[in-house]
């Protein structure tokens, strides 16, 4: 089976940096996705990590440690529009993506 | 290019009825996935279709079923509706990599199903 954990809620202020953690226990691991979902909208792709290390994409970065079963999404220079749910999803061989319950991030001014 | 489209946007049914939800993938995508998103539970995997075949099924009862048509569009059927089936049903499409690995999913905006 799979077990994916991420915090339920986080709060931060505009301009700050926030790190959203995701831990997983799974077999046949291929990689890890991060998605963003604004309220009432479809999830949209943010990043995909296959190898250990940090991948940077503008204000967003994602990190993976396969040996520790751990990933994080780092959001810099937070903006109000970053208020959303952030979903980590494990990519396993032979099955569809399995999602965590998501972390709801609230950014205040 | 059109994204993943789902219909209807909203669906209201009563307990015991059947619901049919539809999804059209992005042109060229052969894989379609169905997820249920209920409050507080995150995205729960329902079904995966690729090239017209059911590839994988999540931990849901048999009254959740579906199919994929030759044009790769898909239908999700929920029989004998129960109150707890009320949720947002999301469809996603992707290409499947040559090595069988998942490519990134593109999601539709979902069908909000309410069971009264």
CSV table of C-alpha atoms in Angstrom, one decimal:
chain,number,residue,atom,x,y,z
A,1,UNK,CA,0.0,0.0,0.0
A,2,UNK,CA,0.9,3.7,0.0
A,3,UNK,CA,1.1,6.2,2.8
A,4,UNK,CA,1.5,9.9,1.9
A,5,UNK,CA,1.6,12.5,4.5
A,6,UNK,CA,1.5,16.3,4.2
A,7,UNK,CA,0.4,19.0,6.7
A,8,UNK,CA,-3.3,19.9,6.4
A,9,UNK,CA,-2.9,23.7,6.7
A,10,UNK,CA,-0.2,26.3,6.6
A,11,UNK,CA,-0.3,30.1,6.8
A,12,UNK,CA,2.2,32.7,5.7
A,13,UNK,CA,2.5,36.4,4.8
A,14,UNK,CA,3.2,38.0,1.5
A,15,UNK,CA,6.8,38.1,0.6
A,16,UNK,CA,7.8,35.3,2.9
A,17,UNK,CA,9.1,31.8,2.1
A,18,UNK,CA,7.2,28.7,2.9
A,19,UNK,CA,8.2,25.0,2.7
A,20,UNK,CA,5.5,22.3,2.3
A,21,UNK,CA,6.7,18.9,3.3
A,22,UNK,CA,5.5,15.5,1.9
A,23,UNK,CA,6.6,12.1,3.2
A,24,UNK,CA,5.7,8.9,1.6
A,25,UNK,CA,6.0,5.1,2.0
A,26,UNK,CA,5.5,3.2,-1.2
A,27,UNK,CA,6.9,0.4,-3.4
A,28,UNK,CA,7.9,0.7,-7.0
A,29,UNK,CA,8.6,4.4,-6.7
A,30,UNK,CA,9.2,6.3,-10.0
A,31,UNK,CA,9.0,9.9,-8.9
A,32,UNK,CA,7.0,12.6,-7.2
A,33,UNK,CA,4.6,15.2,-8.6
A,34,UNK,CA,3.4,18.5,-7.0
A,35,UNK,CA,0.2,20.1,-8.1
A,36,UNK,CA,-1.5,23.4,-7.2
A,37,UNK,CA,-5.3,23.6,-6.8
A,38,UNK,CA,-7.1,26.9,-6.3
A,39,UNK,CA,-10.6,26.6,-4.8
A,40,UNK,CA,-13.1,25.5,-7.3
A,41,UNK,CA,-10.6,24.9,-10.0
A,42,UNK,CA,-8.7,21.9,-11.5
A,43,UNK,CA,-5.3,20.9,-10.1
A,44,UNK,CA,-2.4,22.2,-12.3
A,45,UNK,CA,1.0,20.7,-12.6
A,46,UNK,CA,3.9,22.4,-10.8
A,47,UNK,CA,6.8,20.0,-10.7
A,48,UNK,CA,8.0,16.4,-11.1
A,49,UNK,CA,11.1,15.0,-9.4
A,50,UNK,CA,12.7,11.7,-10.3
A,51,UNK,CA,16.2,12.1,-9.1
A,52,UNK,CA,17.4,13.3,-5.6
A,53,UNK,CA,18.0,17.0,-5.3
A,54,UNK,CA,16.5,20.4,-5.8
A,55,UNK,CA,14.8,21.5,-9.0
A,56,UNK,CA,14.1,25.2,-9.3
A,57,UNK,CA,11.4,26.8,-11.4
A,58,UNK,CA,11.0,30.5,-10.8
A,59,UNK,CA,9.6,31.2,-7.4
A,60,UNK,CA,8.9,27.5,-6.9
A,61,UNK,CA,11.4,24.8,-6.1
A,62,UNK,CA,10.9,21.1,-5.4
A,63,UNK,CA,13.2,18.7,-3.5
A,64,UNK,CA,13.3,15.0,-3.4
A,65,UNK,CA,15.2,12.4,-1.2
A,66,UNK,CA,14.4,8.9,-2.4
A,67,UNK,CA,16.3,7.2,0.4
A,68,UNK,CA,14.3,9.2,3.0
A,69,UNK,CA,10.9,9.1,1.3
A,70,UNK,CA,10.7,12.8,1.6
A,71,UNK,CA,10.0,15.8,-0.7
A,72,UNK,CA,9.2,19.4,-0.2
A,73,UNK,CA,7.9,22.3,-2.2
A,74,UNK,CA,9.5,25.6,-1.5
A,75,UNK,CA,7.6,28.8,-2.4
A,76,UNK,CA,9.5,32.1,-2.3
A,77,UNK,CA,8.3,35.7,-2.4
A,78,UNK,CA,4.8,34.6,-1.6
A,79,UNK,CA,1.9,36.4,-3.3
A,80,UNK,CA,-1.7,36.4,-2.4
A,81,UNK,CA,-2.5,34.4,-5.5
A,82,UNK,CA,-0.4,31.5,-4.0
A,83,UNK,CA,-3.2,30.8,-1.6
A,84,UNK,CA,-4.3,27.4,-2.8
A,85,UNK,CA,-4.0,23.7,-1.9
A,86,UNK,CA,-0.8,22.0,-2.8
A,87,UNK,CA,-1.0,18.3,-3.6
A,88,UNK,CA,1.9,15.9,-3.6
A,89,UNK,CA,1.4,12.7,-5.7
A,90,UNK,CA,3.5,9.6,-5.9
A,91,UNK,CA,4.2,8.0,-9.3
A,92,UNK,CA,4.4,4.3,-8.9
A,93,UNK,CA,5.0,1.7,-11.6
A,94,UNK,CA,1.9,0.2,-13.1
A,95,UNK,CA,-0.7,2.4,-11.3
A,96,UNK,CA,-2.1,5.9,-11.5
A,97,UNK,CA,-0.8,8.7,-9.4
A,98,UNK,CA,-1.6,8.5,-5.7
A,99,UNK,CA,-2.2,11.8,-4.1
A,100,UNK,CA,-1.8,13.0,-0.5
A,101,UNK,CA,-4.7,14.9,1.1
A,102,UNK,CA,-3.2,18.2,0.2
A,103,UNK,CA,-1.9,21.2,2.1
A,104,UNK,CA,-4.1,24.3,2.2
A,105,UNK,CA,-1.9,27.4,2.2
A,106,UNK,CA,-3.3,30.8,3.2
A,107,UNK,CA,-1.2,33.8,2.4
A,108,UNK,CA,-2.1,37.1,4.2
A,109,UNK,CA,-1.0,40.6,3.6
B,1,UNK,CA,-5.8,23.5,-28.0
B,2,UNK,CA,-8.7,22.4,-25.8
B,3,UNK,CA,-8.0,21.0,-22.4
B,4,UNK,CA,-9.7,18.2,-20.7
B,5,UNK,CA,-13.5,18.8,-20.7
B,6,UNK,CA,-16.0,17.3,-18.3
B,7,UNK,CA,-19.8,17.3,-18.4
B,8,UNK,CA,-22.0,18.1,-16.7
B,9,UNK,CA,-20.5,20.7,-14.4
B,10,UNK,CA,-23.0,20.0,-11.7
B,11,UNK,CA,-25.3,17.0,-11.2
B,12,UNK,CA,-28.0,16.5,-8.5
B,13,UNK,CA,-29.3,13.1,-7.9
B,14,UNK,CA,-31.2,11.3,-5.1
B,15,UNK,CA,-30.1,8.2,-3.2
B,16,UNK,CA,-30.5,5.0,-5.2
B,17,UNK,CA,-30.3,6.7,-8.6
B,18,UNK,CA,-27.6,6.3,-11.2
B,19,UNK,CA,-25.2,9.0,-12.3
B,20,UNK,CA,-23.2,9.2,-15.6
B,21,UNK,CA,-20.3,11.6,-15.9
B,22,UNK,CA,-18.4,12.3,-19.1
B,23,UNK,CA,-14.9,13.3,-20.0
B,24,UNK,CA,-13.0,14.2,-23.2
B,25,UNK,CA,-9.2,14.1,-22.9
B,26,UNK,CA,-6.7,16.4,-24.6
B,27,UNK,CA,-6.3,15.5,-28.2
B,28,UNK,CA,-3.6,12.8,-28.6
B,29,UNK,CA,-3.9,11.6,-25.0
B,30,UNK,CA,-4.8,8.0,-24.7
B,31,UNK,CA,-5.0,7.6,-20.9
B,32,UNK,CA,-7.9,8.8,-18.9
B,33,UNK,CA,-8.1,8.8,-15.1
B,34,UNK,CA,-11.0,9.4,-12.7
B,35,UNK,CA,-10.5,10.7,-9.2
B,36,UNK,CA,-13.0,11.5,-6.4
B,37,UNK,CA,-12.4,14.6,-4.3
B,38,UNK,CA,-14.5,14.6,-1.2
B,39,UNK,CA,-14.2,17.2,1.5
B,40,UNK,CA,-11.2,16.5,3.7
B,41,UNK,CA,-10.2,13.3,1.9
B,42,UNK,CA,-8.0,14.6,-1.0
B,43,UNK,CA,-8.0,13.0,-4.4
B,44,UNK,CA,-8.9,9.4,-4.3
B,45,UNK,CA,-8.0,7.3,-7.3
B,46,UNK,CA,-11.0,5.6,-9.0
B,47,UNK,CA,-10.2,4.2,-12.4
B,48,UNK,CA,-7.5,4.4,-15.1
B,49,UNK,CA,-8.3,3.7,-18.8
B,50,UNK,CA,-5.7,3.5,-21.6
B,51,UNK,CA,-6.4,2.5,-25.2
B,52,UNK,CA,-9.9,1.4,-24.3
B,53,UNK,CA,-8.8,-1.0,-21.5
B,54,UNK,CA,-9.2,-0.6,-17.8
B,55,UNK,CA,-5.6,-0.6,-16.5
B,56,UNK,CA,-6.1,-0.1,-12.8
B,57,UNK,CA,-8.8,0.4,-10.3
B,58,UNK,CA,-8.8,2.1,-6.9
B,59,UNK,CA,-10.4,0.9,-3.7
B,60,UNK,CA,-14.0,1.6,-4.6
B,61,UNK,CA,-17.0,-0.7,-4.8
B,62,UNK,CA,-18.1,-2.3,-8.1
B,63,UNK,CA,-21.0,0.2,-8.4
B,64,UNK,CA,-18.4,2.6,-9.6
B,65,UNK,CA,-17.6,1.6,-13.2
B,66,UNK,CA,-16.7,3.2,-16.5
B,67,UNK,CA,-15.5,2.8,-20.0
B,68,UNK,CA,-13.3,4.4,-22.6
B,69,UNK,CA,-14.5,4.9,-26.1
B,70,UNK,CA,-12.5,4.5,-29.4
B,71,UNK,CA,-12.1,8.3,-29.5
B,72,UNK,CA,-10.5,8.0,-26.0
B,73,UNK,CA,-13.3,9.9,-24.3
B,74,UNK,CA,-14.6,8.2,-21.1
B,75,UNK,CA,-17.6,7.8,-19.0
B,76,UNK,CA,-17.9,7.2,-15.3
B,77,UNK,CA,-21.1,5.5,-14.0
B,78,UNK,CA,-22.1,5.4,-10.4
B,79,UNK,CA,-25.0,3.1,-9.6
B,80,UNK,CA,-27.1,2.9,-6.5
B,81,UNK,CA,-26.0,6.4,-5.3
B,82,UNK,CA,-25.3,6.9,-1.7
B,83,UNK,CA,-25.1,10.2,0.3
B,84,UNK,CA,-21.4,9.8,0.7
B,85,UNK,CA,-20.9,9.7,-3.1
B,86,UNK,CA,-21.4,13.5,-3.0
B,87,UNK,CA,-18.0,14.9,-4.2
B,88,UNK,CA,-16.2,16.5,-7.0
B,89,UNK,CA,-15.3,14.0,-9.7
B,90,UNK,CA,-12.2,14.9,-11.6
B,91,UNK,CA,-11.0,13.5,-14.9
B,92,UNK,CA,-7.5,13.7,-16.1
B,93,UNK,CA,-5.7,12.7,-19.2
B,94,UNK,CA,-2.1,12.0,-20.1
B,95,UNK,CA,0.2,10.3,-22.4
B,96,UNK,CA,1.8,7.1,-21.1
B,97,UNK,CA,5.5,7.0,-21.6
B,98,UNK,CA,7.2,4.4,-23.7
B,99,UNK,CA,8.5,2.7,-20.6
B,100,UNK,CA,5.0,2.6,-19.1
B,101,UNK,CA,5.8,5.4,-16.6
B,102,UNK,CA,3.1,8.0,-15.9
B,103,UNK,CA,3.4,11.3,-17.7
B,104,UNK,CA,2.0,14.4,-16.0
B,105,UNK,CA,-1.8,14.6,-15.6
B,106,UNK,CA,-3.9,17.3,-17.1
B,107,UNK,CA,-7.1,17.8,-15.1
B,108,UNK,CA,-10.6,18.9,-16.1
B,109,UNK,CA,-12.6,21.2,-13.9
B,110,UNK,CA,-14.7,18.4,-12.6
B,111,UNK,CA,-18.3,17.4,-12.1
B,112,UNK,CA,-19.8,18.3,-8.7
B,113,UNK,CA,-22.1,15.5,-7.8
B,114,UNK,CA,-24.6,16.1,-5.0
B,115,UNK,CA,-26.7,13.1,-3.7
B,116,UNK,CA,-29.8,14.1,-1.8
